[in-house]
Coordinates of C-alpha atoms and ligand atoms in Angstrom, one line a residue:
G1 CA 36.1 75.9 -99.9
R2 CA 32.8 76.7 -101.0
A3 CA 34.3 80.5 -102.0
S4 CA 36.1 79.1 -104.6
R5 CA 33.7 76.4 -105.5
S6 CA 31.2 79.1 -106.5
A7 CA 34.3 81.2 -107.8
P8 CA 33.7 80.6 -111.5
L9 CA 30.6 80.2 -111.8
A10 CA 30.7 83.8 -110.6
S11 CA 33.5 84.8 -113.3
K12 CA 31.0 82.7 -116.2
L13 CA 28.2 84.4 -115.4
L14 CA 30.3 88.0 -114.9
L15 CA 31.8 87.4 -118.0
L16 CA 28.6 87.4 -119.8
G17 CA 27.1 89.9 -118.1
T18 CA 29.7 91.9 -119.2
L19 CA 28.2 90.6 -123.1
S20 CA 25.0 91.3 -122.6
G21 CA 25.3 94.3 -121.7
G22 CA 25.4 93.9 -117.1
S23 CA 22.1 92.7 -116.5
I24 CA 23.3 89.4 -115.3
V25 CA 26.5 91.7 -113.2
A26 CA 24.0 92.4 -110.3
Y27 CA 22.1 88.5 -110.0
A28 CA 25.9 87.2 -109.9
D29 CA 26.5 89.8 -107.5
A30 CA 23.3 88.0 -105.6
N31 CA 24.2 85.1 -106.4
E32 CA 28.0 85.5 -104.3
E33 CA 25.6 87.5 -101.9
A34 CA 23.7 84.2 -101.4
N35 CA 26.6 82.2 -100.9
K36 CA 28.4 84.9 -98.3
K37 CA 25.2 84.2 -96.2
E38 CA 24.8 79.8 -96.2
E39 CA 29.2 80.5 -96.1
H40 CA 28.4 82.0 -92.8
K41 CA 26.4 80.0 -91.9
K42 CA 28.3 77.1 -91.1
K43 CA 30.0 76.1 -88.7
K44 CA 34.0 76.0 -89.0
V45 CA 35.4 72.9 -87.5
V46 CA 39.2 73.1 -86.9
V47 CA 40.7 69.0 -87.3
L48 CA 44.5 68.2 -86.1
G49 CA 46.2 65.2 -86.8
T50 CA 45.4 62.4 -89.2
G51 CA 45.5 59.6 -87.5
W52 CA 42.2 56.6 -86.3
A53 CA 40.8 59.4 -84.5
G54 CA 40.5 62.7 -86.9
I55 CA 40.4 59.5 -90.0
S56 CA 37.3 57.7 -88.5
F57 CA 35.8 61.6 -87.5
L58 CA 36.3 62.7 -91.2
K59 CA 34.7 59.4 -92.5
D60 CA 32.0 59.4 -91.4
L61 CA 31.4 63.5 -90.7
D62 CA 28.2 65.2 -92.6
I63 CA 29.7 67.7 -94.8
T64 CA 26.5 69.9 -95.3
S65 CA 26.6 72.5 -92.0
Y66 CA 29.9 72.8 -91.4
D67 CA 32.9 74.3 -93.0
V68 CA 35.7 71.6 -92.5
Q69 CA 38.7 72.6 -92.3
V70 CA 42.3 69.6 -91.4
V71 CA 45.6 70.8 -90.2
S72 CA 48.2 67.4 -90.2
P73 CA 51.7 66.9 -91.1
Q74 CA 50.9 64.0 -93.5
N75 CA 48.7 63.8 -95.9
Y76 CA 48.2 60.5 -95.5
F77 CA 46.4 57.6 -93.2
A78 CA 48.9 54.9 -92.1
F79 CA 48.0 51.5 -90.4
T80 CA 50.0 51.3 -87.3
P81 CA 48.9 47.9 -86.6
L82 CA 50.7 46.2 -89.2
L83 CA 54.1 48.6 -89.3
P84 CA 56.1 46.0 -87.5
S85 CA 55.9 44.9 -90.9
V86 CA 57.0 46.6 -92.4
T87 CA 60.2 46.7 -90.5
C88 CA 61.4 43.6 -92.3
G89 CA 59.8 44.0 -96.0
T90 CA 57.0 41.1 -94.8
V91 CA 54.4 44.3 -95.8
E92 CA 55.2 47.5 -98.0
A93 CA 55.0 50.9 -96.7
R94 CA 53.1 52.3 -99.6
S95 CA 50.4 48.9 -99.4
I96 CA 50.2 50.5 -95.3
V97 CA 49.2 53.7 -96.2
E98 CA 46.7 55.7 -98.0
S99 CA 46.1 59.5 -99.2
V100 CA 44.5 62.2 -96.7
R101 CA 42.3 63.4 -99.8
N102 CA 41.4 60.1 -101.1
I103 CA 39.7 58.7 -97.7
T104 CA 37.5 62.2 -97.4
K105 CA 36.7 63.1 -100.2
K106 CA 33.2 63.8 -100.3
K107 CA 30.2 64.1 -102.2
N108 CA 28.5 67.3 -101.0
G109 CA 31.2 69.1 -100.7
E110 CA 36.0 69.4 -100.2
I111 CA 37.5 69.4 -96.5
E112 CA 40.2 71.2 -97.0
L113 CA 43.5 69.7 -95.9
W114 CA 46.2 71.8 -94.6
E115 CA 50.4 69.7 -94.4
A116 CA 51.1 71.6 -91.1
D117 CA 51.9 71.3 -87.4
C118 CA 49.8 72.6 -85.1
F119 CA 52.0 73.9 -82.4
K120 CA 50.2 76.7 -80.5
I121 CA 46.5 76.2 -79.6
D122 CA 44.5 79.0 -78.4
H123 CA 41.7 78.3 -77.0
V124 CA 40.8 81.8 -75.7
N125 CA 40.4 83.2 -79.4
Q126 CA 39.8 79.9 -80.9
K127 CA 42.6 79.8 -82.5
V128 CA 45.1 77.3 -84.3
H129 CA 48.7 78.3 -84.5
C130 CA 50.6 76.4 -87.4
R131 CA 53.3 75.9 -88.8
P132 CA 53.8 73.5 -93.1
V133 CA 56.2 71.4 -93.3
F134 CA 57.7 72.5 -96.0
K135 CA 60.9 73.6 -94.3
D136 CA 63.4 73.4 -97.1
D137 CA 61.4 76.0 -98.8
P138 CA 61.0 80.2 -97.3
E139 CA 57.6 80.2 -99.6
A140 CA 56.5 76.8 -98.8
S141 CA 57.2 77.9 -94.4
Q142 CA 55.1 80.1 -93.3
E143 CA 52.6 80.3 -90.9
F144 CA 49.6 81.0 -90.2
S145 CA 46.3 80.8 -87.7
L146 CA 42.4 80.2 -88.4
G147 CA 39.9 80.0 -86.5
Y148 CA 37.1 77.7 -85.8
D149 CA 34.3 77.5 -84.1
Y150 CA 34.5 73.6 -82.7
L151 CA 38.2 72.1 -82.8
I152 CA 38.7 68.1 -82.7
V153 CA 42.6 67.6 -81.1
A154 CA 43.8 64.0 -82.8
V155 CA 47.1 64.8 -83.1
G156 CA 48.0 60.7 -80.3
A157 CA 50.6 60.6 -78.8
Q158 CA 54.8 60.6 -79.1
V159 CA 57.7 58.1 -78.3
N160 CA 58.2 58.6 -74.0
T161 CA 62.5 57.9 -73.5
F162 CA 60.8 58.3 -69.8
G163 CA 64.5 60.4 -69.7
T164 CA 66.0 57.9 -70.0
P165 CA 69.6 59.4 -71.5
G166 CA 71.7 58.4 -74.5
V167 CA 67.7 57.1 -75.7
L168 CA 66.8 59.6 -78.3
E169 CA 70.3 59.7 -79.9
N170 CA 70.8 56.1 -79.8
C171 CA 67.2 53.2 -79.8
H172 CA 65.2 53.1 -82.9
F173 CA 61.7 54.0 -82.2
L174 CA 58.5 53.1 -84.4
K175 CA 55.4 55.0 -84.6
E176 CA 55.2 55.9 -88.0
V177 CA 56.0 55.0 -91.0
E178 CA 59.4 56.5 -91.7
D179 CA 60.6 54.1 -88.4
A180 CA 59.7 51.4 -90.1
Q181 CA 62.4 51.5 -92.9
R182 CA 64.7 53.0 -90.6
I183 CA 64.3 50.0 -88.4
R184 CA 64.4 47.6 -91.6
R185 CA 67.6 49.5 -93.5
G186 CA 68.8 49.2 -90.0
V187 CA 68.7 45.7 -90.2
I188 CA 69.9 44.6 -93.2
D189 CA 72.9 47.2 -92.5
C190 CA 73.3 44.8 -89.3
F191 CA 74.4 42.1 -91.3
E192 CA 76.3 43.4 -93.9
K193 CA 78.7 45.6 -91.6
A194 CA 79.0 41.8 -89.4
I195 CA 80.0 40.1 -92.1
L196 CA 83.3 42.7 -93.6
P197 CA 86.7 41.6 -93.7
G198 CA 88.9 42.4 -90.2
L199 CA 85.9 41.9 -86.9
T200 CA 86.8 39.9 -84.9
E201 CA 83.8 37.5 -83.8
E202 CA 83.0 39.7 -80.4
Q203 CA 82.6 42.7 -83.0
R204 CA 81.0 40.6 -84.7
R205 CA 78.0 38.9 -82.1
R206 CA 77.5 43.2 -80.6
K207 CA 76.9 43.9 -84.8
L208 CA 73.8 41.1 -84.7
H209 CA 73.1 41.3 -81.2
F210 CA 68.8 42.9 -81.5
V211 CA 67.2 44.9 -78.5
I212 CA 63.9 44.9 -78.4
V213 CA 63.2 47.3 -75.1
G214 CA 59.6 46.8 -73.8
G215 CA 57.1 43.3 -73.5
G216 CA 54.0 45.1 -74.9
P217 CA 52.4 44.3 -78.0
T218 CA 54.8 46.8 -80.4
G219 CA 57.9 45.0 -78.2
V220 CA 56.9 41.7 -78.6
E221 CA 54.9 41.3 -82.1
F222 CA 58.8 44.0 -83.6
A223 CA 61.0 40.5 -82.1
A224 CA 58.6 37.9 -84.1
E225 CA 59.1 39.7 -86.8
L226 CA 63.2 40.2 -87.0
H227 CA 63.0 36.4 -85.7
D228 CA 61.0 35.5 -89.1
F229 CA 63.0 37.5 -90.7
I230 CA 65.6 35.6 -89.6
I231 CA 65.5 32.4 -90.0
E232 CA 62.8 31.9 -93.5
D233 CA 65.2 34.6 -95.4
I234 CA 68.5 36.6 -93.9
T235 CA 70.8 33.0 -92.5
K236 CA 70.3 31.9 -95.9
I237 CA 72.1 35.5 -97.8
Y238 CA 74.1 36.3 -94.7
P239 CA 75.6 31.8 -94.0
S240 CA 78.2 33.2 -92.4
V241 CA 77.2 34.8 -89.0
K242 CA 73.8 32.9 -88.9
E243 CA 74.4 31.6 -85.6
L244 CA 75.8 34.8 -83.9
V245 CA 72.4 36.0 -84.1
K246 CA 70.8 37.1 -81.2
I247 CA 67.1 38.5 -79.9
T248 CA 66.9 40.3 -76.5
L249 CA 64.0 41.5 -75.3
I250 CA 64.3 43.5 -72.3
Q251 CA 61.2 44.0 -70.0
S252 CA 60.6 45.8 -66.7
G253 CA 58.0 44.0 -65.3
D254 CA 57.1 40.1 -64.6
H255 CA 55.8 38.9 -68.1
I256 CA 55.2 40.3 -71.2
L257 CA 52.1 41.1 -72.7
N258 CA 50.7 42.4 -69.2
T259 CA 47.6 43.8 -70.6
F260 CA 46.5 40.7 -71.8
D261 CA 44.7 37.8 -70.6
E262 CA 47.3 35.4 -68.0
R263 CA 46.8 32.3 -70.8
I264 CA 48.7 34.8 -73.7
S265 CA 51.3 36.0 -71.9
S266 CA 52.4 32.7 -70.4
F267 CA 52.3 31.6 -74.1
A268 CA 54.1 33.8 -75.5
E269 CA 57.1 33.8 -73.0
Q270 CA 56.8 29.2 -74.2
K271 CA 57.9 30.7 -77.8
F272 CA 60.0 32.8 -77.6
T273 CA 61.7 30.8 -74.4
R274 CA 61.5 27.7 -78.0
D275 CA 62.3 30.1 -81.0
G276 CA 65.7 32.1 -78.9
I277 CA 64.8 34.7 -78.7
D278 CA 66.1 35.6 -74.8
V279 CA 63.7 37.4 -72.8
Q280 CA 64.8 39.3 -69.9
T281 CA 62.5 40.1 -67.7
G282 CA 62.7 42.7 -64.3
M283 CA 65.2 44.6 -66.1
R284 CA 65.3 48.9 -66.5
V285 CA 67.6 50.8 -68.7
M286 CA 69.1 53.5 -67.2
S287 CA 71.4 54.7 -70.3
V288 CA 72.0 53.4 -73.6
T289 CA 75.4 54.2 -75.6
D290 CA 76.3 53.6 -79.6
K291 CA 77.8 50.4 -78.8
D292 CA 75.9 49.2 -75.2
I293 CA 72.9 48.9 -73.1
T294 CA 72.9 49.3 -69.2
V295 CA 70.7 47.1 -66.8
K296 CA 69.6 46.8 -63.8
V297 CA 68.4 44.4 -62.4
K298 CA 64.9 45.1 -60.1
S299 CA 65.6 42.1 -57.4
S300 CA 69.4 42.4 -57.5
G301 CA 70.5 46.1 -57.8
E302 CA 72.7 44.8 -59.7
L303 CA 74.6 47.6 -63.7
V304 CA 74.4 45.0 -66.0
S305 CA 76.0 46.6 -70.2
I306 CA 75.1 44.8 -72.2
P307 CA 76.3 45.3 -76.4
H308 CA 74.6 45.8 -78.5
G309 CA 74.0 46.2 -83.3
L310 CA 70.3 47.5 -83.3
I311 CA 67.8 49.3 -80.6
L312 CA 64.0 49.2 -80.6
W313 CA 62.6 51.1 -78.3
S314 CA 59.5 50.5 -77.5
T315 CA 58.2 51.2 -73.6
G316 CA 54.8 53.6 -74.2
V317 CA 54.1 57.0 -75.3
G318 CA 54.4 60.2 -74.2
T319 CA 53.0 64.1 -75.0
R320 CA 52.9 65.6 -77.2
P321 CA 54.4 69.8 -76.5
V322 CA 51.4 71.2 -78.2
I323 CA 49.2 69.0 -76.1
S324 CA 51.4 70.2 -72.7
D325 CA 51.0 73.4 -73.8
F326 CA 47.2 73.3 -74.3
M327 CA 46.7 70.7 -70.9
E328 CA 48.9 74.3 -69.2
Q329 CA 46.2 76.4 -70.5
V330 CA 43.1 74.9 -69.6
G331 CA 44.6 73.9 -66.2
Q332 CA 45.1 70.4 -66.7
G333 CA 49.2 71.3 -66.5
G334 CA 50.9 68.0 -65.3
R335 CA 48.4 65.8 -66.9
R336 CA 49.6 62.7 -69.6
A337 CA 46.6 62.6 -72.0
V338 CA 43.9 65.7 -71.9
A339 CA 41.2 65.2 -69.5
T340 CA 37.3 65.2 -70.9
N341 CA 33.9 64.1 -69.9
E342 CA 31.9 61.1 -71.3
W343 CA 31.3 63.6 -74.8
L344 CA 35.4 63.9 -75.1
Q345 CA 34.2 67.6 -74.6
V346 CA 37.4 69.2 -72.8
T347 CA 37.0 69.4 -69.3
G348 CA 36.0 73.5 -69.7
C349 CA 36.7 74.5 -72.9
E350 CA 33.3 73.4 -74.2
N351 CA 33.9 73.4 -78.2
V352 CA 37.0 71.6 -77.9
Y353 CA 36.5 68.0 -77.8
A354 CA 40.6 65.7 -78.0
V355 CA 40.1 62.2 -79.1
G356 CA 42.9 59.1 -78.9
D357 CA 45.9 58.9 -77.6
C358 CA 46.1 62.7 -76.3
A359 CA 42.9 62.6 -74.3
S360 CA 41.0 60.2 -71.6
I361 CA 37.5 60.0 -70.5
A362 CA 37.9 61.6 -67.0
Q363 CA 35.6 59.2 -65.4
R364 CA 35.6 60.3 -61.7
K365 CA 32.3 58.8 -60.3
I366 CA 33.7 56.0 -61.4
L367 CA 34.7 54.3 -58.0
G368 CA 31.3 55.9 -56.1
D369 CA 29.8 54.0 -59.2
I370 CA 30.7 50.9 -58.4
A371 CA 30.3 51.1 -54.6
N372 CA 26.3 52.2 -55.1
I373 CA 25.8 48.8 -57.3
F374 CA 27.3 46.5 -55.1
K375 CA 24.4 48.4 -52.0
A376 CA 21.3 48.2 -54.6
A377 CA 23.3 44.3 -54.5
D378 CA 24.0 43.6 -50.9
A379 CA 20.1 44.3 -50.3
D380 CA 20.6 42.4 -46.5
N381 CA 23.4 44.6 -45.9
S382 CA 25.6 41.9 -45.2
G383 CA 28.5 43.7 -46.1
T384 CA 28.8 40.1 -48.0
L385 CA 27.6 38.8 -51.5
T386 CA 27.3 35.4 -52.7
M387 CA 29.1 34.6 -56.0
E388 CA 25.8 34.5 -58.3
E389 CA 25.2 37.9 -57.0
L390 CA 28.4 38.7 -57.7
E391 CA 28.7 37.9 -61.1
G392 CA 25.8 39.5 -61.6
V393 CA 27.7 43.0 -59.9
V394 CA 30.3 42.9 -62.2
D395 CA 28.2 42.5 -65.1
D396 CA 26.6 45.4 -64.5
I397 CA 29.9 47.2 -63.8
I398 CA 31.2 46.6 -67.3
V399 CA 28.5 47.4 -68.7
R400 CA 28.4 51.2 -67.6
Y401 CA 32.5 50.7 -67.8
P402 CA 33.6 48.4 -70.2
Q403 CA 37.0 49.3 -69.8
V404 CA 37.2 47.3 -66.6
E405 CA 37.1 44.1 -68.2
L406 CA 39.9 44.8 -69.5
Y407 CA 41.7 45.4 -66.2
L408 CA 39.0 42.4 -64.4
K409 CA 41.1 40.2 -66.9
S410 CA 44.5 41.5 -66.1
K411 CA 46.9 40.0 -64.6
H412 CA 47.3 42.2 -62.4
M413 CA 43.6 41.2 -60.2
R414 CA 45.4 37.5 -59.2
H415 CA 44.3 39.8 -55.7
I416 CA 40.8 39.7 -57.0
N417 CA 41.3 36.1 -58.1
D418 CA 42.8 35.1 -54.5
L419 CA 39.7 37.0 -53.1
L420 CA 37.0 34.4 -56.0
A421 CA 39.3 30.8 -55.1
D422 CA 40.6 29.4 -51.6
S423 CA 44.7 29.1 -51.9
E424 CA 43.3 25.9 -53.3
G425 CA 41.7 26.9 -56.8
N426 CA 37.8 26.4 -54.6
A427 CA 35.8 28.7 -56.0
R428 CA 34.3 30.7 -52.2
K429 CA 31.1 30.6 -52.1
E430 CA 30.7 34.1 -50.3
V431 CA 32.9 37.2 -51.4
D432 CA 33.4 40.4 -48.4
I433 CA 32.4 43.9 -50.0
E434 CA 34.7 45.5 -48.3
A435 CA 38.2 43.6 -49.9
F436 CA 36.5 43.2 -53.0
K437 CA 36.0 46.7 -53.5
L438 CA 39.3 47.7 -51.4
A439 CA 41.3 45.6 -54.5
L440 CA 39.1 47.5 -57.7
S441 CA 39.9 50.6 -55.8
E442 CA 43.4 49.7 -56.2
A443 CA 42.9 49.3 -60.3
D444 CA 41.2 52.7 -60.0
S445 CA 44.2 54.8 -61.9
Q446 CA 44.1 51.9 -64.5
M447 CA 40.2 52.7 -65.4
K448 CA 39.8 56.3 -65.5
T449 CA 42.1 55.5 -68.6
L450 CA 41.2 53.6 -71.4
P451 CA 43.7 52.1 -73.8
A452 CA 46.0 54.4 -76.5
T453 CA 44.9 51.8 -79.7
A454 CA 43.7 52.5 -82.3
Q455 CA 39.5 50.5 -81.5
V456 CA 39.1 53.8 -78.5
A457 CA 40.4 56.8 -80.7
A458 CA 38.4 55.4 -83.8
Q459 CA 35.8 54.8 -81.9
Q460 CA 35.9 58.7 -80.3
G461 CA 36.3 60.1 -83.6
A462 CA 33.1 57.9 -85.1
Y463 CA 31.0 58.7 -81.8
L464 CA 32.5 62.3 -82.4
A465 CA 31.1 62.7 -86.1
K466 CA 27.8 61.6 -84.8
C467 CA 27.1 64.0 -82.7
F468 CA 28.3 66.7 -85.0
N469 CA 25.9 64.8 -87.8
R470 CA 22.9 65.3 -85.5
M471 CA 23.6 68.8 -83.8
E472 CA 21.6 70.2 -85.8
Q473 CA 18.8 68.1 -86.0
C474 CA 18.8 68.0 -82.0
K475 CA 18.5 72.4 -82.2
E476 CA 15.4 72.2 -84.9
L477 CA 14.0 69.7 -83.2
P478 CA 13.7 69.9 -79.6
E479 CA 12.3 66.2 -79.0
G480 CA 15.7 65.1 -81.1
P481 CA 17.1 62.0 -82.5
K482 CA 15.1 60.2 -79.9
R483 CA 17.2 56.6 -79.9
F484 CA 20.4 59.3 -79.9
R485 CA 19.3 61.7 -77.0
T486 CA 19.4 60.8 -73.5
G487 CA 17.0 63.3 -72.5
G488 CA 18.8 64.0 -69.5
H489 CA 22.3 67.2 -69.6
H490 CA 23.7 66.4 -72.9
Q491 CA 22.7 66.1 -75.7
F492 CA 23.2 63.4 -76.4
R493 CA 24.3 59.7 -74.7
P494 CA 27.4 59.3 -73.3
F495 CA 30.8 57.8 -75.3
Q496 CA 30.6 53.9 -74.6
Y497 CA 33.9 52.0 -75.6
K498 CA 33.1 48.4 -77.2
H499 CA 36.2 46.8 -76.7
F500 CA 36.0 43.7 -79.9
G501 CA 39.2 41.9 -78.1
Q502 CA 42.8 42.3 -79.8
F503 CA 45.8 40.2 -80.8
A504 CA 49.8 39.0 -80.7
P505 CA 50.8 38.4 -83.6
L506 CA 53.2 35.8 -82.2
G507 CA 55.9 34.2 -85.3
G508 CA 55.8 31.8 -87.5
D509 CA 52.2 31.6 -88.5
Q510 CA 51.2 31.5 -84.9
A511 CA 49.6 34.4 -83.1
A512 CA 47.1 34.9 -79.9
A513 CA 43.4 35.9 -80.1
E514 CA 41.9 37.2 -76.6
L515 CA 38.2 37.8 -77.8
P516 CA 34.8 39.2 -76.4
G517 CA 33.2 36.3 -74.3
D518 CA 36.3 35.6 -72.5
W519 CA 37.2 33.3 -75.7
V520 CA 40.9 33.0 -75.6
S521 CA 42.7 31.2 -78.6
A522 CA 46.7 31.1 -79.5
G523 CA 47.8 29.3 -82.5
K524 CA 48.0 29.3 -86.2
S525 CA 44.0 29.7 -86.5
A526 CA 44.1 32.6 -84.6
Q527 CA 47.1 34.2 -87.3
W528 CA 45.2 33.7 -89.9
L529 CA 41.7 35.2 -87.7
W530 CA 44.3 38.2 -87.7
Y531 CA 45.2 38.7 -91.2
S532 CA 41.2 38.0 -92.5
V533 CA 40.7 40.7 -89.0
Y534 CA 43.6 43.6 -90.2
A535 CA 42.7 43.0 -94.5
S536 CA 38.9 43.8 -92.5
K537 CA 39.8 46.6 -91.8
Q538 CA 42.2 48.5 -93.8
V539 CA 40.9 52.6 -95.2
S540 CA 40.5 51.0 -98.5
W541 CA 40.0 48.9 -100.5
R542 CA 43.4 50.2 -103.0
T543 CA 45.4 49.7 -98.8
R544 CA 43.2 46.4 -98.7
A545 CA 45.0 44.8 -101.8
L546 CA 48.2 45.7 -101.7
V547 CA 48.2 43.8 -97.8
V548 CA 47.0 40.9 -99.2
S549 CA 49.4 40.3 -101.5
D550 CA 52.1 41.5 -100.3
W551 CA 51.4 38.0 -98.0
T552 CA 51.2 36.8 -100.7
R553 CA 53.9 37.9 -101.7
R554 CA 55.9 36.7 -98.6
Y555 CA 55.2 33.5 -99.3
I556 CA 55.3 31.7 -102.1
F557 CA 59.3 34.3 -102.7
G558 CA 59.5 35.0 -98.8
R559 CA 61.0 39.7 -97.9
D560 CA 63.3 41.5 -99.6
S561 CA 66.7 41.9 -99.0
S562 CA 68.2 44.9 -100.2
R563 CA 69.2 47.7 -98.6
I564 CA 67.6 51.0 -100.7
Ligands
LIG1 P1 48.0 58.9 -83.9 O1 47.3 57.9 -85.3 O2 49.3 59.0 -84.5 O3 47.4 60.4 -85.2 C1 48.0 61.2 -84.7 C2 47.7 62.3 -86.4 O4 48.3 63.3 -84.9 C3 48.7 62.0 -87.1 O5 48.3 61.9 -88.2 C4 50.0 62.6 -86.2 O6 50.8 62.9 -87.5 C5 49.6 64.2 -86.2 N1 50.0 65.4 -85.6 C6 50.7 65.1 -85.0 N2 51.4 66.5 -84.5 C7 50.4 66.8 -85.0 C8 50.8 68.4 -85.1 N3 51.2 69.5 -83.8 N4 49.7 69.2 -86.0 C9 49.1 68.0 -86.8 N5 48.9 67.1 -86.2 C10 49.6 66.0 -85.4 N6 45.7 49.4 -81.3 C11 45.1 48.4 -81.8 O7 44.3 48.8 -81.8 N7 45.9 47.4 -82.5 C12 47.0 47.5 -83.0 O8 47.4 46.5 -83.4 C13 48.1 48.8 -82.6 N8 49.7 48.1 -83.1 C14 50.0 48.5 -83.1 C15 51.2 49.3 -83.7 C16 52.3 49.9 -83.2 C17 54.0 49.4 -84.3 C18 52.0 51.4 -83.1 C19 53.5 52.1 -82.7 C20 49.9 51.8 -82.5 C21 49.6 50.5 -82.7 N9 48.1 50.4 -82.1 C22 47.2 49.5 -82.2 C23 47.9 51.6 -81.5 C24 47.2 52.5 -81.8 O9 48.0 53.3 -83.6 C25 47.4 53.7 -81.6 O10 46.2 53.8 -80.7 C26 46.6 55.3 -82.9 O11 47.1 55.2 -83.9 C27 45.7 55.9 -81.7 O12 45.7 57.1 -82.7 P2 44.9 58.4 -82.8 O13 44.4 59.0 -84.1 O14 45.0 59.4 -81.4 O15 46.5 59.2 -82.7

């Protein structure tokens, strides 16, 4: 980047030099030489991906001492939490995307962006191999490689079909902006087809049966959006078929929103029942065709075939092929996400960092640490703790491992609640340490991984940028920027996730919010909080203005149901 920026200046000097007899040529050469040296000194940083993690790293990175190149198949950043709103036209697709080149504009240099997919990370030779996205243009589709001193892997995750037959061919997914646009067209298509003459009532019913597989936040939010869209806008336009519309939400677990507080998941279930959304829990999808979805009822083993018009598959995330290949190379084959240490460095590759959905911090010592915290609290070695002591212990654990808090609050912890209260719900006076530790150890796998959310990805990107910004300073000042150094075996403090809570919009201008400090709210006030938080979190003033104006437009004119 730097060499090309200095080229016009050098060529002007060369031209001047030629005109004035040649003495400036030497000066121009020296200048270029100096530039080259400076260029040489700069460490090459390659960033893969421009999602939440990649963008928050690039936004906060001081590029004075780095030569930064970015590879991503998207030259834009998409605000994924608003994707469900795009599926029904509550918000327009262009309102939630911002050009990466705009976001990463820097005063002191340039970040280069290549619109390409990285298909291979060669960590031994410190290179990434890439393929431009322009497959139809032979000139613009030639593969290229980039060398790096530091590599930031932030490619996110991909949809996970769990190998279920027919899912890839017959289901919609909601991961990218294009997916949301396709769903929007798909929903309108179902109505346009259902009103055509010559169809039987059964055929019309099938076309208007919308099935959502997965009762996590995305599935629930889409069900809510779709319900609002149909009730508020669509049925006014297609009154002849409004009685035939049905929305079904299929969940394999016992409850929807099971990573949320129990009160929220039961509020959501009750609201959906009132709205006529059919919530089917304890069901596993076995296969999907263009007309039917076959599910197995877990309790009875019975197979049921459900006709459908459109299916959204939203059951969690899987690993991208480039990540699976990289994990094989570094001895992490078979994992879902790249294991890193607490400083986000890939285990075994010091100069490769992994952030966001494609990474997981290996908290190897967590259970050992927890055992030590309990031991310290049990000074009299009685094997039991009073409730007060236990509270202190849990607080200590949460400070060190904030992800445990999420787990403690989720419904999975019912068996821990049984340890804390008797069958009548009265709080016990003491708790047995071993039983409590055993219950926590069952939570081990959940505690090891942070949730795959934008919150985690953005905090990791920002943390890493902070480390990179201080790397030079740390080398020059062995004492280092004190507030950030631990003085221990690593230059920087380990990454600590701070959970700011989570939302679940439930339709009808109601949402559920779970905020730190065990604060749970559901209803219209939570929806207004959702509006303000999501407006404030936009990456630019342009998207903020567009999103707010889309919300206002929807209030005044409703959603647009044209199929374009
Ligand atoms: P991503 O944001 O997915 O970014 C990955 C980037 O890598 C993309 O730019 C992609 O184009 C690029 N890439 C992919 N393959 C390659 C390759 N081979 N080479 C180079 N680049 C590549 N989280 C919340 O916290 N709150 C929410 O409300 C919320 N709502 C959500 C709603 C929906 C519909 C979805 C799908 C997700 C939601 N999430 C939410 C989750 C959140 O979006 C993800 O956790 C987050 O996007 C992860 O960030 P990331 O940077 O790891 O990956």
